[in-house]
Amino acid sequence: MVKRRVHVAAAAILSRDGKQALIARRPSNVDHGGLWEFPGGKLAPYETGLAGLKRELHEELGVEIQRAQPLIRIHHEYPDKHILLDVWQIHEFSGEPFGREGQAVRWVPLEELTNYPFPAANLPILQAVMLPTEYLITAEESDEDIFDACLERALVEDGVRLVQLRAKRLDEAAYLARAERALALCSRYSARLLLNGEPALLEQIDADGIHLTSERLMSLERRPIAEDKWLAASTHDRPQLEQAARVGCNFVTLSPLRTTPSHPEVAPLGWHDFQELVERAAMPVFALGGMTRHDANPARAVGAQGIASIRDFWKMPSA
């Protein structure tokens, strides 16, 4: 049986301070009735995602979109249909949103979104909304004072809120000691810290999650950590992205987008191949490999959550 293909535009509308998202409850007489969702609706024939979303938000909420940016595209299979969710993050809008069709609407703190029941297709949107657009990967720094200074500078001056502690040259004791200090710094500035290593590290350091190497990812049969922790992974191709989805990764990095000094022998993906892989990734994807903050908007335009980088964030504090 050929499934119906349904193209839906949805909006992640954030409050001005970026700490709350607007969600709406589905009517009881439709599919998934009573569940919560991000506002939006089906596109009319030949309607683009943003044009359809502008129409839907005016009809449903009485608001006008003024500035929006692609957030994530999600392909989801139901028994009777294939859904493409074209999700946009709304940065500016006019009007005070209310349920013009009688539906309940509610501003919810981002950290409380997981307390609400959503249709399965909306779950990657929850992850994308709660993630920042920049992912710092720490450098292989031998001097602990310099490490602490560079990390704090990124947290304070760059506003980084997601950090991966990568330190392949340290032994386990030294890594754990660095992780303790990094976790204290990240906690001070309300940033999340992921450890790059074995999942068992979380038994010793109560960080926010684990970032898996691609080799460790491919060896797994199931999700290795609790659902209340973030699970991320390094990926480089479609089989690795598919494995990340199978084991329940919350997000991934995909690399290398460009040729990098650290891996000059690896052929870069380029924007076209990167976009094709992201389209079916089923989770937020950070672009990695030669990325700088100037690449953030191009990366978002082709479906990425944002950019991941070492060099662009890892600097000594300003004098």
PDB file of N, CA and C in Angstrom, residues 5-104:
ATOM      1  N   ARG A   5       1.481  11.024   1.600  1.00  0.00           N
ATOM      2  CA  ARG A   5       2.574  11.906   1.984  1.00  0.00           C
ATOM      3  C   ARG A   5       1.981  13.237   2.410  1.00  0.00           C
ATOM      4  N   VAL A   6       2.265  13.637   3.625  1.00  0.00           N
ATOM      5  CA  VAL A   6       1.689  14.858   4.191  1.00  0.00           C
ATOM      6  C   VAL A   6       2.832  15.805   4.557  1.00  0.00           C
ATOM      7  N   HIS A   7       2.784  17.008   3.997  1.00  0.00           N
ATOM      8  CA  HIS A   7       3.806  18.033   4.264  1.00  0.00           C
ATOM      9  C   HIS A   7       3.204  19.044   5.237  1.00  0.00           C
ATOM     10  N   VAL A   8       3.843  19.144   6.399  1.00  0.00           N
ATOM     11  CA  VAL A   8       3.337  20.013   7.470  1.00  0.00           C
ATOM     12  C   VAL A   8       4.405  21.030   7.845  1.00  0.00           C
ATOM     13  N   ALA A   9       4.004  22.272   8.013  1.00  0.00           N
ATOM     14  CA  ALA A   9       4.900  23.306   8.527  1.00  0.00           C
ATOM     15  C   ALA A   9       4.578  23.537   9.995  1.00  0.00           C
ATOM     16  N   ALA A  10       5.613  23.666  10.826  1.00  0.00           N
ATOM     17  CA  ALA A  10       5.414  23.876  12.265  1.00  0.00           C
ATOM     18  C   ALA A  10       6.365  24.960  12.747  1.00  0.00           C
ATOM     19  N   ALA A  11       5.988  25.581  13.861  1.00  0.00           N
ATOM     20  CA  ALA A  11       6.739  26.725  14.371  1.00  0.00           C
ATOM     21  C   ALA A  11       7.209  26.486  15.795  1.00  0.00           C
ATOM     22  N   ALA A  12       8.486  26.721  16.021  1.00  0.00           N
ATOM     23  CA  ALA A  12       9.023  26.796  17.375  1.00  0.00           C
ATOM     24  C   ALA A  12       9.090  28.276  17.721  1.00  0.00           C
ATOM     25  N   ILE A  13       8.064  28.750  18.406  1.00  0.00           N
ATOM     26  CA  ILE A  13       7.964  30.168  18.764  1.00  0.00           C
ATOM     27  C   ILE A  13       8.527  30.341  20.167  1.00  0.00           C
ATOM     28  N   LEU A  14       9.598  31.096  20.273  1.00  0.00           N
ATOM     29  CA  LEU A  14      10.238  31.307  21.564  1.00  0.00           C
ATOM     30  C   LEU A  14       9.891  32.671  22.122  1.00  0.00           C
ATOM     31  N   SER A  15       9.866  32.766  23.439  1.00  0.00           N
ATOM     32  CA  SER A  15       9.651  34.056  24.101  1.00  0.00           C
ATOM     33  C   SER A  15      10.850  34.958  23.831  1.00  0.00           C
ATOM     34  N   ARG A  16      10.707  36.233  24.120  1.00  0.00           N
ATOM     35  CA  ARG A  16      11.770  37.199  23.805  1.00  0.00           C
ATOM     36  C   ARG A  16      13.073  36.867  24.521  1.00  0.00           C
ATOM     37  N   ASP A  17      12.982  36.283  25.713  1.00  0.00           N
ATOM     38  CA  ASP A  17      14.204  35.929  26.435  1.00  0.00           C
ATOM     39  C   ASP A  17      14.719  34.539  26.060  1.00  0.00           C
ATOM     40  N   GLY A  18      14.018  33.849  25.158  1.00  0.00           N
ATOM     41  CA  GLY A  18      14.455  32.553  24.685  1.00  0.00           C
ATOM     42  C   GLY A  18      14.283  31.420  25.681  1.00  0.00           C
ATOM     43  N   LYS A  19      13.563  31.660  26.779  1.00  0.00           N
ATOM     44  CA  LYS A  19      13.461  30.660  27.830  1.00  0.00           C
ATOM     45  C   LYS A  19      12.151  29.864  27.802  1.00  0.00           C
ATOM     46  N   GLN A  20      11.196  30.285  26.972  1.00  0.00           N
ATOM     47  CA  GLN A  20       9.919  29.588  26.890  1.00  0.00           C
ATOM     48  C   GLN A  20       9.554  29.336  25.433  1.00  0.00           C
ATOM     49  N   ALA A  21       8.754  28.286  25.205  1.00  0.00           N
ATOM     50  CA  ALA A  21       8.240  27.978  23.873  1.00  0.00           C
ATOM     51  C   ALA A  21       6.722  27.907  23.931  1.00  0.00           C
ATOM     52  N   LEU A  22       6.095  28.280  22.829  1.00  0.00           N
ATOM     53  CA  LEU A  22       4.635  28.242  22.748  1.00  0.00           C
ATOM     54  C   LEU A  22       4.197  26.909  22.156  1.00  0.00           C
ATOM     55  N   ILE A  23       3.322  26.204  22.864  1.00  0.00           N
ATOM     56  CA  ILE A  23       2.786  24.943  22.361  1.00  0.00           C
ATOM     57  C   ILE A  23       1.265  25.000  22.383  1.00  0.00           C
ATOM     58  N   ALA A  24       0.639  24.138  21.585  1.00  0.00           N
ATOM     59  CA  ALA A  24      -0.822  24.114  21.476  1.00  0.00           C
ATOM     60  C   ALA A  24      -1.309  22.682  21.630  1.00  0.00           C
ATOM     61  N   ARG A  25      -2.512  22.534  22.159  1.00  0.00           N
ATOM     62  CA  ARG A  25      -3.099  21.196  22.334  1.00  0.00           C
ATOM     63  C   ARG A  25      -3.969  20.850  21.131  1.00  0.00           C
ATOM     64  N   ARG A  26      -3.793  19.632  20.603  1.00  0.00           N
ATOM     65  CA  ARG A  26      -4.577  19.187  19.465  1.00  0.00           C
ATOM     66  C   ARG A  26      -6.019  18.902  19.886  1.00  0.00           C
ATOM     67  N   PRO A  27      -7.000  19.255  19.042  1.00  0.00           N
ATOM     68  CA  PRO A  27      -8.402  18.971  19.366  1.00  0.00           C
ATOM     69  C   PRO A  27      -8.625  17.482  19.568  1.00  0.00           C
ATOM     70  N   SER A  28      -9.595  17.140  20.373  1.00  0.00           N
ATOM     71  CA  SER A  28      -9.845  15.732  20.714  1.00  0.00           C
ATOM     72  C   SER A  28     -10.369  14.923  19.541  1.00  0.00           C
ATOM     73  N   ASN A  29     -10.898  15.588  18.489  1.00  0.00           N
ATOM     74  CA  ASN A  29     -11.530  14.866  17.381  1.00  0.00           C
ATOM     75  C   ASN A  29     -10.606  14.652  16.185  1.00  0.00           C
ATOM     76  N   VAL A  30      -9.280  14.842  16.351  1.00  0.00           N
ATOM     77  CA  VAL A  30      -8.335  14.625  15.260  1.00  0.00           C
ATOM     78  C   VAL A  30      -7.298  13.583  15.696  1.00  0.00           C
ATOM     79  N   ASP A  31      -6.455  13.156  14.743  1.00  0.00           N
ATOM     80  CA  ASP A  31      -5.380  12.223  15.090  1.00  0.00           C
ATOM     81  C   ASP A  31      -4.543  12.796  16.230  1.00  0.00           C
ATOM     82  N   HIS A  32      -4.173  11.935  17.173  1.00  0.00           N
ATOM     83  CA  HIS A  32      -3.366  12.349  18.326  1.00  0.00           C
ATOM     84  C   HIS A  32      -4.063  13.440  19.141  1.00  0.00           C
ATOM     85  N   GLY A  33      -5.391  13.388  19.158  1.00  0.00           N
ATOM     86  CA  GLY A  33      -6.158  14.380  19.903  1.00  0.00           C
ATOM     87  C   GLY A  33      -5.791  14.413  21.371  1.00  0.00           C
ATOM     88  N   GLY A  34      -5.694  15.615  21.925  1.00  0.00           N
ATOM     89  CA  GLY A  34      -5.353  15.794  23.330  1.00  0.00           C
ATOM     90  C   GLY A  34      -3.869  15.929  23.591  1.00  0.00           C
ATOM     91  N   LEU A  35      -3.030  15.555  22.601  1.00  0.00           N
ATOM     92  CA  LEU A  35      -1.593  15.727  22.759  1.00  0.00           C
ATOM     93  C   LEU A  35      -1.197  17.166  22.431  1.00  0.00           C
ATOM     94  N   TRP A  36      -0.017  17.546  22.880  1.00  0.00           N
ATOM     95  CA  TRP A  36       0.486  18.891  22.616  1.00  0.00           C
ATOM     96  C   TRP A  36       1.372  18.866  21.384  1.00  0.00           C
ATOM     97  N   GLU A  37       1.509  20.014  20.735  1.00  0.00           N
ATOM     98  CA  GLU A  37       2.317  20.087  19.514  1.00  0.00           C
ATOM     99  C   GLU A  37       2.847  21.502  19.334  1.00  0.00           C
ATOM    100  N   PHE A  38       3.775  21.638  18.404  1.00  0.00           N
ATOM    101  CA  PHE A  38       4.224  22.961  18.007  1.00  0.00           C
ATOM    102  C   PHE A  38       3.280  23.458  16.924  1.00  0.00           C
ATOM    103  N   PRO A  39       2.780  24.697  17.029  1.00  0.00           N
ATOM    104  CA  PRO A  39       1.716  25.158  16.130  1.00  0.00           C
ATOM    105  C   PRO A  39       2.120  25.088  14.658  1.00  0.00           C
ATOM    106  N   GLY A  40       1.121  24.869  13.814  1.00  0.00           N
ATOM    107  CA  GLY A  40       1.343  24.815  12.378  1.00  0.00           C
ATOM    108  C   GLY A  40       0.228  24.041  11.715  1.00  0.00           C
ATOM    109  N   GLY A  41       0.483  23.566  10.507  1.00  0.00           N
ATOM    110  CA  GLY A  41      -0.546  22.819   9.812  1.00  0.00           C
ATOM    111  C   GLY A  41      -0.093  22.370   8.433  1.00  0.00           C
ATOM    112  N   LYS A  42      -0.990  21.670   7.727  1.00  0.00           N
ATOM    113  CA  LYS A  42      -0.690  21.130   6.410  1.00  0.00           C
ATOM    114  C   LYS A  42      -0.537  22.263   5.388  1.00  0.00           C
ATOM    115  N   LEU A  43       0.396  22.048   4.460  1.00  0.00           N
ATOM    116  CA  LEU A  43       0.587  23.017   3.387  1.00  0.00           C
ATOM    117  C   LEU A  43      -0.454  22.812   2.297  1.00  0.00           C
ATOM    118  N   ALA A  44      -0.888  23.912   1.700  1.00  0.00           N
ATOM    119  CA  ALA A  44      -1.730  23.836   0.512  1.00  0.00           C
ATOM    120  C   ALA A  44      -0.854  23.475  -0.683  1.00  0.00           C
ATOM    121  N   PRO A  45      -1.449  22.968  -1.780  1.00  0.00           N
ATOM    122  CA  PRO A  45      -0.657  22.627  -2.971  1.00  0.00           C
ATOM    123  C   PRO A  45       0.182  23.807  -3.442  1.00  0.00           C
ATOM    124  N   TYR A  46       1.442  23.529  -3.760  1.00  0.00           N
ATOM    125  CA  TYR A  46       2.393  24.516  -4.288  1.00  0.00           C
ATOM    126  C   TYR A  46       2.766  25.593  -3.267  1.00  0.00           C
ATOM    127  N   GLU A  47       2.427  25.386  -2.002  1.00  0.00           N
ATOM    128  CA  GLU A  47       2.753  26.365  -0.961  1.00  0.00           C
ATOM    129  C   GLU A  47       4.113  26.007  -0.364  1.00  0.00           C
ATOM    130  N   THR A  48       4.987  26.995  -0.185  1.00  0.00           N
ATOM    131  CA  THR A  48       6.273  26.733   0.461  1.00  0.00           C
ATOM    132  C   THR A  48       6.081  26.609   1.967  1.00  0.00           C
ATOM    133  N   GLY A  49       7.098  26.052   2.641  1.00  0.00           N
ATOM    134  CA  GLY A  49       6.984  25.854   4.080  1.00  0.00           C
ATOM    135  C   GLY A  49       6.757  27.132   4.838  1.00  0.00           C
ATOM    136  N   LEU A  50       7.550  28.170   4.547  1.00  0.00           N
ATOM    137  CA  LEU A  50       7.414  29.422   5.293  1.00  0.00           C
ATOM    138  C   LEU A  50       6.117  30.131   4.950  1.00  0.00           C
ATOM    139  N   ALA A  51       5.727  30.117   3.669  1.00  0.00           N
ATOM    140  CA  ALA A  51       4.465  30.758   3.288  1.00  0.00           C
ATOM    141  C   ALA A  51       3.288  30.073   3.972  1.00  0.00           C
ATOM    142  N   GLY A  52       3.306  28.732   3.988  1.00  0.00           N
ATOM    143  CA  GLY A  52       2.228  28.001   4.649  1.00  0.00           C
ATOM    144  C   GLY A  52       2.203  28.261   6.133  1.00  0.00           C
ATOM    145  N   LEU A  53       3.384  28.378   6.728  1.00  0.00           N
ATOM    146  CA  LEU A  53       3.443  28.613   8.166  1.00  0.00           C
ATOM    147  C   LEU A  53       2.912  29.999   8.512  1.00  0.00           C
ATOM    148  N   LYS A  54       3.235  30.988   7.714  1.00  0.00           N
ATOM    149  CA  LYS A  54       2.698  32.340   7.954  1.00  0.00           C
ATOM    150  C   LYS A  54       1.173  32.313   7.931  1.00  0.00           C
ATOM    151  N   ARG A  55       0.613  31.613   6.941  1.00  0.00           N
ATOM    152  CA  ARG A  55      -0.845  31.521   6.859  1.00  0.00           C
ATOM    153  C   ARG A  55      -1.419  30.799   8.074  1.00  0.00           C
ATOM    154  N   GLU A  56      -0.822  29.652   8.433  1.00  0.00           N
ATOM    155  CA  GLU A  56      -1.339  28.854   9.540  1.00  0.00           C
ATOM    156  C   GLU A  56      -1.277  29.619  10.869  1.00  0.00           C
ATOM    157  N   LEU A  57      -0.171  30.309  11.133  1.00  0.00           N
ATOM    158  CA  LEU A  57      -0.056  31.008  12.410  1.00  0.00           C
ATOM    159  C   LEU A  57      -1.024  32.188  12.500  1.00  0.00           C
ATOM    160  N   HIS A  58      -1.292  32.817  11.361  1.00  0.00           N
ATOM    161  CA  HIS A  58      -2.299  33.882  11.369  1.00  0.00           C
ATOM    162  C   HIS A  58      -3.680  33.307  11.646  1.00  0.00           C
ATOM    163  N   GLU A  59      -3.988  32.176  10.997  1.00  0.00           N
ATOM    164  CA  GLU A  59      -5.316  31.577  11.178  1.00  0.00           C
ATOM    165  C   GLU A  59      -5.487  30.985  12.566  1.00  0.00           C
ATOM    166  N   GLU A  60      -4.463  30.334  13.094  1.00  0.00           N
ATOM    167  CA  GLU A  60      -4.588  29.613  14.362  1.00  0.00           C
ATOM    168  C   GLU A  60      -4.335  30.490  15.584  1.00  0.00           C
ATOM    169  N   LEU A  61      -3.369  31.405  15.477  1.00  0.00           N
ATOM    170  CA  LEU A  61      -2.909  32.143  16.661  1.00  0.00           C
ATOM    171  C   LEU A  61      -3.065  33.654  16.560  1.00  0.00           C
ATOM    172  N   GLY A  62      -3.371  34.154  15.371  1.00  0.00           N
ATOM    173  CA  GLY A  62      -3.518  35.599  15.218  1.00  0.00           C
ATOM    174  C   GLY A  62      -2.212  36.357  15.272  1.00  0.00           C
ATOM    175  N   VAL A  63      -1.096  35.731  14.868  1.00  0.00           N
ATOM    176  CA  VAL A  63       0.194  36.402  14.890  1.00  0.00           C
ATOM    177  C   VAL A  63       0.759  36.466  13.476  1.00  0.00           C
ATOM    178  N   GLU A  64       1.650  37.435  13.258  1.00  0.00           N
ATOM    179  CA  GLU A  64       2.317  37.614  11.977  1.00  0.00           C
ATOM    180  C   GLU A  64       3.812  37.380  12.160  1.00  0.00           C
ATOM    181  N   ILE A  65       4.375  36.463  11.369  1.00  0.00           N
ATOM    182  CA  ILE A  65       5.800  36.192  11.428  1.00  0.00           C
ATOM    183  C   ILE A  65       6.575  37.356  10.829  1.00  0.00           C
ATOM    184  N   GLN A  66       7.584  37.844  11.547  1.00  0.00           N
ATOM    185  CA  GLN A  66       8.432  38.909  11.040  1.00  0.00           C
ATOM    186  C   GLN A  66       9.836  38.421  10.711  1.00  0.00           C
ATOM    187  N   ARG A  67      10.346  37.460  11.485  1.00  0.00           N
ATOM    188  CA  ARG A  67      11.667  36.907  11.192  1.00  0.00           C
ATOM    189  C   ARG A  67      11.696  35.452  11.634  1.00  0.00           C
ATOM    190  N   ALA A  68      12.111  34.575  10.710  1.00  0.00           N
ATOM    191  CA  ALA A  68      12.127  33.141  10.995  1.00  0.00           C
ATOM    192  C   ALA A  68      13.355  32.520  10.353  1.00  0.00           C
ATOM    193  N   GLN A  69      13.717  31.334  10.836  1.00  0.00           N
ATOM    194  CA  GLN A  69      14.892  30.623  10.348  1.00  0.00           C
ATOM    195  C   GLN A  69      14.613  29.130  10.399  1.00  0.00           C
ATOM    196  N   PRO A  70      15.071  28.356   9.394  1.00  0.00           N
ATOM    197  CA  PRO A  70      14.864  26.902   9.450  1.00  0.00           C
ATOM    198  C   PRO A  70      15.449  26.317  10.733  1.00  0.00           C
ATOM    199  N   LEU A  71      14.722  25.390  11.340  1.00  0.00           N
ATOM    200  CA  LEU A  71      15.201  24.720  12.554  1.00  0.00           C
ATOM    201  C   LEU A  71      15.545  23.259  12.273  1.00  0.00           C
ATOM    202  N   ILE A  72      14.568  22.489  11.779  1.00  0.00           N
ATOM    203  CA  ILE A  72      14.817  21.069  11.503  1.00  0.00           C
ATOM    204  C   ILE A  72      13.713  20.561  10.581  1.00  0.00           C
ATOM    205  N   ARG A  73      14.058  19.590   9.745  1.00  0.00           N
ATOM    206  CA  ARG A  73      13.079  18.896   8.894  1.00  0.00           C
ATOM    207  C   ARG A  73      13.052  17.438   9.327  1.00  0.00           C
ATOM    208  N   ILE A  74      11.848  16.919   9.557  1.00  0.00           N
ATOM    209  CA  ILE A  74      11.694  15.585  10.130  1.00  0.00           C
ATOM    210  C   ILE A  74      10.810  14.743   9.224  1.00  0.00           C
ATOM    211  N   HIS A  75      11.324  13.589   8.802  1.00  0.00           N
ATOM    212  CA  HIS A  75      10.527  12.601   8.086  1.00  0.00           C
ATOM    213  C   HIS A  75      10.107  11.545   9.100  1.00  0.00           C
ATOM    214  N   HIS A  76       8.807  11.300   9.189  1.00  0.00           N
ATOM    215  CA  HIS A  76       8.314  10.329  10.177  1.00  0.00           C
ATOM    216  C   HIS A  76       7.284   9.420   9.534  1.00  0.00           C
ATOM    217  N   GLU A  77       7.454   8.129   9.771  1.00  0.00           N
ATOM    218  CA  GLU A  77       6.553   7.130   9.205  1.00  0.00           C
ATOM    219  C   GLU A  77       5.492   6.715  10.228  1.00  0.00           C
ATOM    220  N   TYR A  78       4.232   6.918   9.875  1.00  0.00           N
ATOM    221  CA  TYR A  78       3.112   6.345  10.612  1.00  0.00           C
ATOM    222  C   TYR A  78       2.582   5.152   9.797  1.00  0.00           C
ATOM    223  N   PRO A  79       1.765   4.287  10.406  1.00  0.00           N
ATOM    224  CA  PRO A  79       1.280   3.119   9.654  1.00  0.00           C
ATOM    225  C   PRO A  79       0.588   3.477   8.342  1.00  0.00           C
ATOM    226  N   ASP A  80      -0.113   4.618   8.305  1.00  0.00           N
ATOM    227  CA  ASP A  80      -0.900   4.954   7.127  1.00  0.00           C
ATOM    228  C   ASP A  80      -0.392   6.151   6.338  1.00  0.00           C
ATOM    229  N   LYS A  81       0.693   6.802   6.790  1.00  0.00           N
ATOM    230  CA  LYS A  81       1.137   8.002   6.082  1.00  0.00           C
ATOM    231  C   LYS A  81       2.603   8.317   6.394  1.00  0.00           C
ATOM    232  N   HIS A  82       3.186   9.101   5.497  1.00  0.00           N
ATOM    233  CA  HIS A  82       4.547   9.619   5.678  1.00  0.00           C
ATOM    234  C   HIS A  82       4.427  11.122   5.924  1.00  0.00           C
ATOM    235  N   ILE A  83       4.954  11.566   7.067  1.00  0.00           N
ATOM    236  CA  ILE A  83       4.870  12.979   7.437  1.00  0.00           C
ATOM    237  C   ILE A  83       6.227  13.640   7.226  1.00  0.00           C
ATOM    238  N   LEU A  84       6.233  14.782   6.557  1.00  0.00           N
ATOM    239  CA  LEU A  84       7.401  15.658   6.535  1.00  0.00           C
ATOM    240  C   LEU A  84       7.054  16.899   7.347  1.00  0.00           C
ATOM    241  N   LEU A  85       7.749  17.053   8.465  1.00  0.00           N
ATOM    242  CA  LEU A  85       7.571  18.229   9.309  1.00  0.00           C
ATOM    243  C   LEU A  85       8.659  19.242   8.966  1.00  0.00           C
ATOM    244  N   ASP A  86       8.247  20.373   8.445  1.00  0.00           N
ATOM    245  CA  ASP A  86       9.153  21.461   8.067  1.00  0.00           C
ATOM    246  C   ASP A  86       9.080  22.494   9.186  1.00  0.00           C
ATOM    247  N   VAL A  87      10.077  22.488  10.078  1.00  0.00           N
ATOM    248  CA  VAL A  87       9.990  23.259  11.317  1.00  0.00           C
ATOM    249  C   VAL A  87      10.857  24.517  11.232  1.00  0.00           C
ATOM    250  N   TRP A  88      10.282  25.641  11.616  1.00  0.00           N
ATOM    251  CA  TRP A  88      10.965  26.929  11.596  1.00  0.00           C
ATOM    252  C   TRP A  88      11.018  27.503  13.004  1.00  0.00           C
ATOM    253  N   GLN A  89      12.122  28.148  13.312  1.00  0.00           N
ATOM    254  CA  GLN A  89      12.233  28.858  14.588  1.00  0.00           C
ATOM    255  C   GLN A  89      11.842  30.305  14.356  1.00  0.00           C
ATOM    256  N   ILE A  90      10.880  30.780  15.118  1.00  0.00           N
ATOM    257  CA  ILE A  90      10.368  32.134  14.955  1.00  0.00           C
ATOM    258  C   ILE A  90      11.108  33.057  15.911  1.00  0.00           C
ATOM    259  N   HIS A  91      11.872  33.986  15.349  1.00  0.00           N
ATOM    260  CA  HIS A  91      12.654  34.908  16.168  1.00  0.00           C
ATOM    261  C   HIS A  91      11.877  36.175  16.514  1.00  0.00           C
ATOM    262  N   GLU A  92      11.028  36.635  15.581  1.00  0.00           N
ATOM    263  CA  GLU A  92      10.245  37.846  15.833  1.00  0.00           C
ATOM    264  C   GLU A  92       8.858  37.671  15.232  1.00  0.00           C
ATOM    265  N   PHE A  93       7.846  38.146  15.967  1.00  0.00           N
ATOM    266  CA  PHE A  93       6.479  38.100  15.464  1.00  0.00           C
ATOM    267  C   PHE A  93       5.697  39.250  16.078  1.00  0.00           C
ATOM    268  N   SER A  94       4.589  39.600  15.455  1.00  0.00           N
ATOM    269  CA  SER A  94       3.712  40.639  15.999  1.00  0.00           C
ATOM    270  C   SER A  94       2.379  40.016  16.376  1.00  0.00           C
ATOM    271  N   GLY A  95       1.730  40.611  17.350  1.00  0.00           N
ATOM    272  CA  GLY A  95       0.463  40.088  17.834  1.00  0.00           C
ATOM    273  C   GLY A  95       0.644  39.254  19.086  1.00  0.00           C
ATOM    274  N   GLU A  96      -0.433  39.080  19.826  1.00  0.00           N
ATOM    275  CA  GLU A  96      -0.420  38.276  21.048  1.00  0.00           C
ATOM    276  C   GLU A  96      -1.083  36.942  20.753  1.00  0.00           C
ATOM    277  N   PRO A  97      -0.338  35.823  20.760  1.00  0.00           N
ATOM    278  CA  PRO A  97      -0.912  34.547  20.340  1.00  0.00           C
ATOM    279  C   PRO A  97      -2.038  34.064  21.263  1.00  0.00           C
ATOM    280  N   PHE A  98      -3.112  33.605  20.651  1.00  0.00           N
ATOM    281  CA  PHE A  98      -4.205  32.982  21.399  1.00  0.00           C
ATOM    282  C   PHE A  98      -4.865  31.950  20.479  1.00  0.00           C
ATOM    283  N   GLY A  99      -5.618  31.036  21.048  1.00  0.00           N
ATOM    284  CA  GLY A  99      -6.227  29.969  20.270  1.00  0.00           C
ATOM    285  C   GLY A  99      -7.447  30.459  19.512  1.00  0.00           C
ATOM    286  N   ARG A 100      -7.270  30.888  18.278  1.00  0.00           N
ATOM    287  CA  ARG A 100      -8.388  31.430  17.495  1.00  0.00           C
ATOM    288  C   ARG A 100      -9.392  30.350  17.107  1.00  0.00           C
ATOM    289  N   GLU A 101      -8.981  29.075  17.151  1.00  0.00           N
ATOM    290  CA  GLU A 101      -9.882  27.979  16.809  1.00  0.00           C
ATOM    291  C   GLU A 101     -10.356  27.229  18.050  1.00  0.00           C
ATOM    292  N   GLY A 102     -10.206  27.872  19.219  1.00  0.00           N
ATOM    293  CA  GLY A 102     -10.655  27.281  20.472  1.00  0.00           C
ATOM    294  C   GLY A 102      -9.659  26.349  21.119  1.00  0.00           C
ATOM    295  N   GLN A 103      -8.483  26.190  20.530  1.00  0.00           N
ATOM    296  CA  GLN A 103      -7.475  25.280  21.088  1.00  0.00           C
ATOM    297  C   GLN A 103      -6.733  25.935  22.245  1.00  0.00           C
ATOM    298  N   ALA A 104      -6.290  25.115  23.188  1.00  0.00           N
ATOM    299  CA  ALA A 104      -5.490  25.614  24.303  1.00  0.00           C
ATOM    300  C   ALA A 104      -4.074  25.902  23.813  1.00  0.00           C
TER     301      ALA A 104
END
